[in-house]
Coordinates of C-alpha atoms in Angstrom, one line a residue:
Chain A
M1 CA 161.5 100.3 73.2
G2 CA 163.0 101.9 76.3
D3 CA 159.8 103.3 77.5
H4 CA 159.4 102.6 81.2
V5 CA 156.0 102.5 82.8
R6 CA 155.7 102.1 86.5
V7 CA 153.0 99.5 86.8
I8 CA 151.2 98.8 90.1
E9 CA 150.1 95.2 90.5
V10 CA 146.6 94.9 92.0
P11 CA 145.7 91.3 92.1
E12 CA 142.6 91.7 94.3
P13 CA 139.4 92.9 92.6
A14 CA 138.0 94.4 95.8
D15 CA 141.0 96.8 96.0
P16 CA 139.5 100.3 96.5
R17 CA 142.0 101.8 94.1
L18 CA 140.0 100.2 91.3
N19 CA 136.8 101.9 92.2
D20 CA 136.7 104.1 89.2
F21 CA 136.4 100.9 87.1
R22 CA 133.8 99.1 89.1
D23 CA 130.4 97.9 87.7
L24 CA 130.6 99.7 84.4
T25 CA 127.4 98.2 83.1
T26 CA 125.2 99.4 86.0
A27 CA 127.1 102.4 87.4
D28 CA 125.8 105.5 85.7
R29 CA 128.7 107.5 84.5
R30 CA 126.8 110.5 83.3
P31 CA 126.6 113.7 85.4
D32 CA 123.1 114.3 84.3
R33 CA 121.6 111.5 86.3
P34 CA 121.4 111.0 90.0
G35 CA 124.6 109.4 91.3
G36 CA 126.3 109.9 88.0
R37 CA 130.0 110.9 88.3
G38 CA 130.6 111.8 84.7
L39 CA 133.8 109.8 84.4
V40 CA 135.0 109.1 80.9
I41 CA 135.8 105.4 80.2
A42 CA 138.0 104.3 77.3
E43 CA 138.1 100.6 76.3
G44 CA 140.8 98.8 74.3
V45 CA 144.2 99.8 73.1
V46 CA 143.1 102.0 70.2
V47 CA 140.6 104.0 72.3
V48 CA 142.9 104.3 75.3
R49 CA 145.6 105.5 73.1
R50 CA 143.3 108.3 71.8
L51 CA 142.4 109.2 75.4
L52 CA 146.0 109.4 76.4
A53 CA 146.6 111.8 73.4
S54 CA 143.6 113.9 74.3
R55 CA 143.1 116.9 76.6
Y56 CA 141.1 114.7 79.0
P57 CA 142.7 114.5 82.5
L58 CA 143.7 110.9 83.0
R59 CA 142.8 109.4 86.4
A60 CA 144.0 105.8 86.0
V61 CA 144.6 102.9 83.6
L62 CA 143.7 99.3 84.3
G63 CA 144.8 96.4 82.2
V64 CA 146.3 93.0 81.7
P65 CA 150.2 93.2 81.5
R66 CA 150.3 92.5 77.8
R67 CA 148.0 95.4 76.8
I68 CA 149.7 97.8 79.1
E69 CA 153.0 97.0 77.4
E70 CA 151.5 97.9 74.1
L71 CA 150.7 101.3 75.5
A72 CA 154.1 101.9 77.0
G73 CA 155.0 104.7 74.6
D74 CA 151.7 106.4 75.0
L75 CA 151.9 106.3 78.7
A76 CA 155.2 108.2 78.9
G77 CA 154.6 111.6 80.4
H78 CA 151.4 110.6 82.2
S79 CA 151.7 110.5 86.0
A80 CA 148.3 108.8 86.7
P81 CA 148.5 105.3 88.2
V82 CA 148.7 102.3 85.9
Y83 CA 147.2 99.2 87.5
A84 CA 147.9 95.7 86.2
T85 CA 145.8 92.7 87.1
S86 CA 144.5 89.4 85.6
A87 CA 141.8 89.2 82.9
E88 CA 139.7 87.4 85.4
A89 CA 140.1 90.1 88.1
M90 CA 139.3 92.8 85.5
S91 CA 136.0 91.0 84.6
T92 CA 135.1 90.9 88.3
V93 CA 135.8 94.6 88.7
V94 CA 134.0 95.9 85.6
G95 CA 131.1 93.4 85.9
F96 CA 131.4 91.8 82.5
H97 CA 133.9 89.9 80.3
L98 CA 136.1 92.5 78.8
N99 CA 137.9 91.1 75.8
R100 CA 139.8 94.3 75.1
G101 CA 142.0 93.9 78.1
V102 CA 142.6 97.5 79.0
L103 CA 140.6 100.5 80.3
A104 CA 141.4 104.1 81.1
V105 CA 139.4 106.5 83.1
A106 CA 139.5 110.3 82.8
D107 CA 137.7 113.3 84.2
R108 CA 135.7 115.6 81.9
P109 CA 137.6 118.7 81.0
T110 CA 135.9 122.1 80.9
A111 CA 133.3 121.9 78.2
W112 CA 133.9 123.9 75.0
T113 CA 131.4 126.6 74.1
A114 CA 129.8 126.6 70.7
A115 CA 131.9 129.7 69.9
D116 CA 135.1 127.8 70.7
V117 CA 134.0 125.0 68.3
V118 CA 133.2 127.2 65.3
A119 CA 136.1 129.6 65.8
R120 CA 138.4 128.2 63.2
A121 CA 136.0 125.6 61.7
R122 CA 135.1 125.2 58.0
R123 CA 132.8 122.3 58.4
V124 CA 130.6 121.6 61.4
L125 CA 128.0 119.0 62.1
V126 CA 124.9 120.1 64.0
L127 CA 122.7 117.4 65.5
E128 CA 119.1 117.5 66.7
G129 CA 117.5 114.6 68.6
V130 CA 120.2 112.1 68.0
G131 CA 119.5 110.2 71.2
D132 CA 121.1 106.8 70.2
H133 CA 124.5 106.4 71.7
E134 CA 125.8 104.2 68.9
N135 CA 124.6 106.5 66.1
L136 CA 126.2 109.4 68.0
G137 CA 129.5 107.6 68.4
S138 CA 129.5 106.6 64.7
L139 CA 128.8 110.2 63.7
F140 CA 131.9 111.3 65.5
R141 CA 134.0 108.6 63.9
N142 CA 132.8 109.5 60.5
A143 CA 133.2 113.2 61.2
A144 CA 136.8 112.7 62.3
A145 CA 137.5 110.6 59.2
L146 CA 135.9 113.0 56.7
G147 CA 137.1 116.3 57.8
I148 CA 134.4 117.7 60.1
D149 CA 136.0 120.3 62.5
G150 CA 133.5 120.2 65.3
V151 CA 130.1 119.0 66.4
L152 CA 127.3 121.1 67.9
L153 CA 124.6 119.3 69.9
G154 CA 121.0 120.6 69.8
P155 CA 118.2 119.4 71.9
G156 CA 117.5 115.7 72.5
C157 CA 121.0 114.4 71.8
A158 CA 122.7 111.7 73.9
D159 CA 125.9 112.3 75.8
P160 CA 128.9 111.8 73.5
L161 CA 131.0 110.8 76.5
Y162 CA 128.8 107.9 77.5
R163 CA 130.8 104.7 77.5
R164 CA 129.2 103.2 74.5
S165 CA 129.5 106.4 72.4
V166 CA 133.2 106.6 73.2
R167 CA 133.7 103.0 72.1
V168 CA 131.7 103.2 68.9
S169 CA 133.4 106.5 68.0
M170 CA 136.7 104.6 68.3
G171 CA 137.7 107.4 70.7
H172 CA 137.1 110.2 68.3
V173 CA 134.6 111.9 70.6
L174 CA 137.8 112.7 72.7
A175 CA 139.4 114.5 69.8
V176 CA 136.7 116.2 67.7
P177 CA 135.6 119.4 69.6
F178 CA 131.9 119.5 70.5
A179 CA 129.6 121.8 72.4
Q180 CA 125.9 122.1 73.4
L181 CA 123.8 124.7 71.7
P182 CA 122.0 126.5 74.4
D183 CA 119.3 128.2 72.4
W184 CA 117.5 126.2 69.8
P185 CA 116.7 127.0 67.0
A186 CA 117.9 130.6 67.5
D187 CA 121.5 129.3 67.5
L188 CA 121.1 128.4 63.8
T189 CA 120.7 132.1 63.1
W190 CA 123.8 132.7 65.1
L191 CA 125.6 130.1 62.9
R192 CA 124.4 131.8 59.8
D193 CA 125.5 135.2 61.1
S194 CA 128.9 133.6 61.8
G195 CA 129.3 132.9 58.0
F196 CA 128.1 129.3 57.8
R197 CA 125.7 128.0 55.2
V198 CA 123.4 125.9 57.3
L199 CA 122.2 122.8 55.3
A200 CA 119.3 120.7 56.6
M201 CA 119.6 117.0 55.6
T202 CA 116.3 115.5 54.5
P203 CA 115.3 112.6 52.2
A204 CA 112.7 115.0 50.6
E205 CA 112.7 114.9 46.8
H206 CA 112.6 118.7 46.4
A207 CA 115.9 119.2 48.4
R208 CA 119.1 120.0 46.5
P209 CA 121.9 117.5 46.2
V210 CA 124.3 118.2 49.1
S211 CA 127.3 118.2 46.7
D212 CA 125.9 121.5 45.3
F213 CA 127.5 123.2 48.3
A214 CA 131.0 121.6 48.2
G215 CA 132.5 125.0 47.2
E216 CA 131.2 126.9 50.2
P217 CA 133.9 128.1 52.5
K218 CA 131.9 127.4 55.7
V219 CA 129.2 124.8 55.9
A220 CA 127.1 123.5 58.9
V221 CA 125.4 120.1 58.1
L222 CA 122.3 119.6 60.2
L223 CA 121.1 116.1 60.9
G224 CA 118.1 114.8 62.8
S225 CA 117.2 111.6 64.4
E226 CA 116.8 108.3 62.5
G227 CA 113.1 108.0 62.5
P228 CA 111.4 111.4 62.5
G229 CA 114.3 113.5 61.1
L230 CA 114.7 117.2 61.7
T231 CA 111.9 119.3 63.2
P232 CA 110.1 121.9 61.1
E233 CA 111.8 124.6 63.2
A234 CA 115.2 123.3 62.4
I235 CA 114.5 123.1 58.7
A236 CA 113.0 126.6 58.8
G237 CA 116.2 127.9 60.5
S238 CA 118.4 126.6 57.7
D239 CA 119.6 128.1 54.5
A240 CA 118.6 125.1 52.4
A241 CA 117.3 121.6 52.5
V242 CA 119.8 119.1 51.0
R243 CA 119.7 115.4 50.2
I244 CA 121.8 112.5 49.1
P245 CA 120.6 111.3 45.7
M246 CA 119.3 107.8 46.2
A247 CA 117.9 104.9 44.3
G248 CA 114.1 105.0 44.0
G249 CA 112.1 103.2 46.6
V250 CA 114.7 103.2 49.3
D251 CA 113.6 105.0 52.4
S252 CA 116.9 106.3 53.6
L253 CA 120.3 105.5 55.1
N254 CA 121.2 105.2 58.7
V255 CA 121.8 108.6 60.2
A256 CA 125.5 108.1 60.7
T257 CA 125.9 106.7 57.2
A258 CA 124.0 109.6 55.7
G259 CA 126.4 111.9 57.6
A260 CA 129.4 110.1 56.2
V261 CA 128.2 110.5 52.6
A262 CA 127.3 114.2 53.2
F263 CA 130.7 114.9 54.7
Y264 CA 132.4 113.3 51.7
A265 CA 130.1 115.1 49.2
L266 CA 131.1 118.4 50.8
G267 CA 134.7 117.6 50.0
S268 CA 135.6 118.8 53.5
F269 CA 138.7 116.6 53.9
G270 CA 140.7 118.6 51.4
Chain B
M1 CA 90.8 100.4 52.6
G2 CA 88.8 97.6 51.1
D3 CA 91.6 95.0 51.2
H4 CA 90.4 91.9 52.8
V5 CA 92.8 89.6 54.6
R6 CA 91.6 86.3 55.9
V7 CA 93.1 86.2 59.4
I8 CA 93.3 83.0 61.4
E9 CA 93.2 83.7 65.1
V10 CA 95.7 81.5 67.1
P11 CA 95.5 82.4 70.7
E12 CA 97.5 79.5 72.0
P13 CA 101.3 79.8 71.7
A14 CA 101.8 76.0 71.6
D15 CA 99.7 75.7 68.4
P16 CA 101.8 73.7 66.0
R17 CA 100.8 76.0 63.1
L18 CA 103.2 78.5 64.6
N19 CA 106.2 76.2 64.5
D20 CA 108.0 78.2 61.9
F21 CA 108.2 81.1 64.3
R22 CA 109.3 79.2 67.3
D23 CA 112.4 80.0 69.4
L24 CA 114.0 82.3 66.9
T25 CA 116.9 83.2 69.1
T26 CA 118.1 79.6 69.6
A27 CA 116.7 77.8 66.5
D28 CA 119.3 77.9 63.8
R29 CA 117.7 79.0 60.6
R30 CA 120.7 78.5 58.4
P31 CA 120.9 75.6 56.1
D32 CA 124.6 75.3 56.5
R33 CA 124.5 74.1 60.1
P34 CA 123.1 70.9 61.5
G35 CA 119.4 71.2 62.0
G36 CA 119.2 74.5 60.2
R37 CA 116.2 74.8 58.0
G38 CA 117.2 77.9 56.2
L39 CA 113.9 79.7 56.7
V40 CA 114.0 83.4 56.1
I41 CA 112.5 85.6 58.8
A42 CA 111.3 89.2 58.4
E43 CA 110.5 91.3 61.4
G44 CA 108.4 94.5 61.5
V45 CA 106.1 96.1 59.1
V46 CA 108.7 97.6 56.8
V47 CA 110.7 94.5 56.4
V48 CA 107.7 92.2 56.1
R49 CA 106.4 94.5 53.4
R50 CA 109.7 94.0 51.5
L51 CA 109.4 90.3 51.9
L52 CA 105.9 90.3 50.5
A53 CA 107.1 92.3 47.5
S54 CA 110.1 90.0 46.9
R55 CA 110.5 86.7 45.0
Y56 CA 110.7 84.8 48.3
P57 CA 108.0 82.2 48.7
L58 CA 105.9 83.2 51.7
R59 CA 105.1 80.5 54.2
A60 CA 103.1 82.4 56.8
V61 CA 102.7 85.7 58.6
L62 CA 102.2 86.1 62.4
G63 CA 101.3 89.3 64.1
V64 CA 99.2 91.3 66.4
P65 CA 96.0 92.5 64.7
R66 CA 97.0 96.1 64.5
R67 CA 100.2 95.3 62.5
I68 CA 98.4 92.9 60.3
E69 CA 96.0 95.6 59.4
E70 CA 98.8 97.9 58.3
L71 CA 99.9 95.2 55.9
A72 CA 96.4 94.5 54.4
G73 CA 97.3 96.0 51.0
D74 CA 100.5 94.1 50.8
L75 CA 99.0 90.8 51.7
A76 CA 96.5 90.9 48.8
G77 CA 97.4 88.2 46.4
H78 CA 99.2 86.1 48.9
S79 CA 97.6 82.8 49.8
A80 CA 99.9 81.8 52.7
P81 CA 98.2 81.8 56.1
V82 CA 98.1 84.9 58.2
Y83 CA 98.0 84.2 61.9
A84 CA 96.9 86.8 64.5
T85 CA 97.6 86.5 68.2
S86 CA 98.4 88.6 71.2
A87 CA 101.7 90.4 71.8
E88 CA 102.2 88.2 74.8
A89 CA 101.6 84.9 72.9
M90 CA 104.0 86.1 70.2
S91 CA 106.8 86.7 72.7
T92 CA 106.2 83.2 74.1
V93 CA 106.4 81.7 70.6
V94 CA 109.5 83.5 69.4
G95 CA 111.3 83.4 72.7
F96 CA 111.9 87.1 73.3
H97 CA 110.0 90.3 73.5
L98 CA 109.2 91.4 70.0
N99 CA 108.3 95.0 69.9
R100 CA 107.8 95.1 66.1
G101 CA 104.6 93.1 66.4
V102 CA 104.7 91.2 63.1
L103 CA 106.8 88.5 61.5
A104 CA 106.8 86.7 58.2
V105 CA 108.6 83.5 57.2
A106 CA 109.6 82.4 53.7
D107 CA 111.5 79.7 52.0
R108 CA 114.7 80.4 50.2
P109 CA 114.1 80.6 46.5
T110 CA 116.6 79.1 44.0
A111 CA 119.9 80.9 44.5
W112 CA 121.1 83.2 41.8
T113 CA 124.4 82.4 40.1
A114 CA 127.1 85.0 39.8
A115 CA 126.3 85.2 36.1
D116 CA 122.7 86.0 36.8
V117 CA 123.8 88.8 39.2
V118 CA 126.2 90.5 36.8
A119 CA 124.1 90.0 33.7
R120 CA 122.7 93.5 33.4
A121 CA 124.6 95.1 36.3
R122 CA 126.7 98.3 36.0
R123 CA 127.8 98.4 39.6
V124 CA 128.4 95.3 41.8
L125 CA 129.8 94.9 45.3
V126 CA 132.2 92.0 45.9
L127 CA 132.8 91.0 49.5
E128 CA 135.6 88.9 51.0
G129 CA 135.5 87.8 54.7
V130 CA 132.6 90.0 55.8
G131 CA 131.5 87.6 58.6
D132 CA 129.6 90.1 60.7
H133 CA 125.9 89.8 60.1
E134 CA 125.2 93.5 61.0
N135 CA 127.9 94.8 58.7
L136 CA 126.7 92.5 55.9
G137 CA 123.1 93.7 56.4
S138 CA 124.2 97.4 56.5
L139 CA 126.1 96.9 53.2
F140 CA 123.0 95.6 51.5
R141 CA 121.0 98.5 52.8
N142 CA 123.6 101.0 51.6
A143 CA 123.9 99.1 48.3
A144 CA 120.2 99.4 47.7
A145 CA 120.1 103.1 48.5
L146 CA 123.1 104.0 46.4
G147 CA 122.5 102.1 43.2
I148 CA 124.5 98.9 43.5
D149 CA 122.9 96.3 41.2
G150 CA 124.1 93.1 42.9
V151 CA 126.4 91.6 45.5
L152 CA 128.9 88.8 45.1
L153 CA 130.0 86.9 48.1
G154 CA 133.6 85.6 48.3
P155 CA 135.0 83.3 51.0
G156 CA 134.3 84.0 54.6
C157 CA 131.1 86.0 54.3
A158 CA 128.2 85.5 56.6
D159 CA 124.8 84.4 55.4
P160 CA 122.8 87.5 54.1
L161 CA 119.6 85.7 54.9
Y162 CA 120.3 85.2 58.6
R163 CA 117.7 86.9 60.7
R164 CA 119.9 89.7 62.0
S165 CA 121.2 90.5 58.5
V166 CA 117.7 90.7 57.1
R167 CA 116.7 93.1 59.9
V168 CA 119.7 95.4 59.7
S169 CA 119.4 95.5 55.9
M170 CA 115.8 96.8 56.4
G171 CA 114.8 93.9 54.1
H172 CA 117.0 94.9 51.2
V173 CA 118.8 91.6 51.2
L174 CA 115.5 90.3 49.8
A175 CA 115.6 92.7 46.9
V176 CA 119.3 93.2 45.9
P177 CA 120.4 90.1 43.9
F178 CA 123.3 88.2 45.4
A179 CA 125.3 85.1 44.7
Q180 CA 128.2 83.1 46.0
L181 CA 131.5 83.2 44.1
P182 CA 132.5 79.6 43.8
D183 CA 136.1 80.1 42.7
W184 CA 138.2 82.6 44.6
P185 CA 140.1 84.7 43.6
A186 CA 139.8 83.3 40.0
D187 CA 136.3 84.7 39.7
L188 CA 137.8 88.2 39.9
T189 CA 139.4 87.4 36.5
W190 CA 136.1 86.3 35.2
L191 CA 134.6 89.6 36.4
R192 CA 137.3 91.5 34.6
D193 CA 136.7 89.4 31.5
S194 CA 133.0 90.3 31.8
G195 CA 133.9 94.0 31.4
F196 CA 134.1 95.1 35.0
R197 CA 136.8 97.3 36.4
V198 CA 137.5 95.5 39.7
L199 CA 138.5 98.0 42.4
A200 CA 140.0 96.9 45.7
M201 CA 139.1 99.2 48.6
T202 CA 142.0 99.8 50.9
P203 CA 143.1 102.6 53.3
A204 CA 146.6 102.6 51.8
E205 CA 148.0 106.0 50.9
H206 CA 149.2 104.9 47.4
A207 CA 145.7 103.9 46.3
R208 CA 143.8 106.1 43.9
P209 CA 140.7 108.0 45.0
V210 CA 137.7 105.8 44.2
S211 CA 136.0 108.8 42.5
D212 CA 138.6 108.5 39.7
F213 CA 136.5 105.6 38.4
A214 CA 133.0 107.2 38.4
G215 CA 133.0 107.4 34.6
E216 CA 133.5 103.7 34.1
P217 CA 130.5 101.9 32.6
K218 CA 131.0 98.7 34.7
V219 CA 132.6 98.7 38.1
A220 CA 133.0 96.0 40.8
V221 CA 133.9 97.4 44.3
L222 CA 135.8 94.9 46.4
L223 CA 135.6 95.2 50.2
G224 CA 137.2 93.1 52.9
S225 CA 136.4 92.6 56.5
E226 CA 136.7 95.4 59.0
G227 CA 139.9 94.4 60.7
P228 CA 142.3 92.8 58.3
G229 CA 140.8 94.1 55.1
L230 CA 141.3 92.3 51.8
T231 CA 143.8 89.5 51.3
P232 CA 146.8 90.0 49.1
E233 CA 145.3 87.6 46.6
A234 CA 142.1 89.7 46.3
I235 CA 144.1 92.9 45.8
A236 CA 146.4 91.1 43.2
G237 CA 143.2 90.0 41.4
S238 CA 141.9 93.5 41.0
D239 CA 142.6 96.2 38.4
A240 CA 143.4 98.9 40.9
A241 CA 143.6 99.7 44.6
V242 CA 141.3 102.6 45.5
R243 CA 140.6 104.6 48.7
I244 CA 138.4 107.2 50.2
P245 CA 140.4 110.3 50.9
M246 CA 140.4 110.8 54.7
A247 CA 141.6 113.1 57.3
G248 CA 145.1 112.3 58.6
G249 CA 145.4 110.1 61.6
V250 CA 142.1 108.4 61.3
D251 CA 142.4 104.7 60.7
S252 CA 139.3 104.0 58.7
L253 CA 135.6 103.9 58.5
N254 CA 133.4 101.0 59.4
V255 CA 133.2 98.6 56.4
A256 CA 129.5 99.4 55.6
T257 CA 130.1 103.1 55.8
A258 CA 133.2 102.9 53.6
G259 CA 131.0 101.0 51.1
A260 CA 128.3 103.7 51.2
V261 CA 130.8 106.5 50.5
A262 CA 132.4 104.5 47.7
F263 CA 129.0 103.7 46.1
Y264 CA 128.2 107.4 46.3
A265 CA 131.6 108.4 44.9
L266 CA 131.1 106.1 41.9
G267 CA 127.9 108.0 41.1
S268 CA 126.1 104.8 40.5
F269 CA 122.7 106.0 41.5
G270 CA 122.6 108.8 38.8

C-alpha cells in the first residue's frame, strides 16, 4: 500500500533498546508505586492502532514482522523507532507468551483536569471506588461505544492506564478523556453547578428508572464499586438515585454492564 | 436462627467422602470429554444458595464452619451430606486456594428440550459459537437480570454448567432454563413457526435498532461469538438484522454486554 516503515531488526532479546518492553508482568508501570515509570503499554494490532491515533507520545513499537506490516499505514508520520524481532524473542523480553505479536509503548501526556473533561461534554461517567482494572477498562470500552464524552475518577479508582485496563478497554482509555476529581464529594456540587444532573446508580427499589433522564441536556452518571456500591456521601451529593429496572430476585449486573445499560438508556449516542 | 444443619466434620483431606470435590482445576467435570463426570460445582455462598434453590439434585456440600452457618436456612430440607473442614484442608482437596469457603456439588438433571424452554417464553436468547465460558456465564447473568426467559444453544457453544460458567453467571445458569438446538439453522425456522420474531444481532450499519422490536410479544435474540459474529446461515435464518446504535468508530461491545443492552432495549423485564 505504499506506506514505508523503517523497521529496525533486533534479534537479541537482551538488546537494551528493548528495555521499555522488558518484564511486563513484574515491572510496575504505574507512577504511583516505587520504581514505577508510568509507561503506557498497548498490546495487539487493534490497541496499538488506537495508541498511534491518540495524543499519547509514542516511544517505540516492538513486533513480529507480520504484525508491523499490518500497522504500516498507522505508523506513517510517527518518528519513534519500530523494532522487529521473532515471536520467541518477544516472549523472552516481555516475560510471557504474547500471542498478539505487537506492542507499543508511550509516555503519559499531561493529565486533563476535570474542567477540561466536562468543558464540552453532554454525558460524563463519574466513578467511585472502582479498583478493579478489568471493570475499569470495560467501563471505558462501553463509554466509548455508547456516547460518554468523558470519565471522572473519584477516590479508590484504579489507574486507567495500567496495562490490563488498557487491554480490556480495547485501547479506548487512550481516547476517552478522563481526569481525577481532587475534592470528593465536593466536586459533585461543582458538577451540579456546571449544569449536570448528577445521577447515582443503585439497585435500590425506590430509585427512579435511569431512562427518566434521557431528555436532560447534561448528565453525570455516578457508579460505585461492584460489591458495596456508592458511599452514602456520594449518593447524598447527587440529584437523584437511579436504577436499571431488573427482574425480581436478581442482585445486580456487573458494574461495567450496568454502566453500558445506563449509557444506552440515557440515549447519549444520538 | 433455629435452623439445624447436621454437619459432618471431615478434618482429613484424603477422606474419600470428599472425592466429588477433588482436584477441581484438573478434573474434567464435563460429560462430553473422556473421564468427565458432568458434576455441577457451585462456589461461594451466593452461588451455593442458588444451587440449593434450583432443580439440580444436590450431592454434597463442603465448607468451613462459618460459611456453612450462613447457609443454614437454605440447607433446611436437603438431605445430602454437609461436610465441614478447615480452609487449609479445603484447599488441599480442591487443589487451589478457595477464598469463597464453601462448595456444593450436584448432578445434572434431565436436560430441557428446546420445546420446554420456549413453551411459555416471551423472550429467548439464542447463541451460536459462544465458546468462551466467561462470556457464556455473563450472558446468563444478564439474561436473568433483564427478563430473558430461556436460552437456546446452537453449534459451537461452551457448556453452561462448566465450573467457570456457573461462577461467572453468579449461579443463574442453574435457574434460567436452557437447551441445545439439535438442528441448525433449521431450528430458527421452527422458532419463527412458534411465533417468535428472530432477531440477528450485528454491528452492521444497515441493521435496524433492536428497540424497534420492543413491542413484539415474542422475540428471540440471536448472538454470535465475540470475534466473527453470526454465520451467514444464522443471519439468513432470522427475520431481521438488528443492532445497538453506537458511537462512530467503535467496533463493538463485548458479546455479553451487547446482550445486556439488547435485552434492556427489548423491554423484556417490564
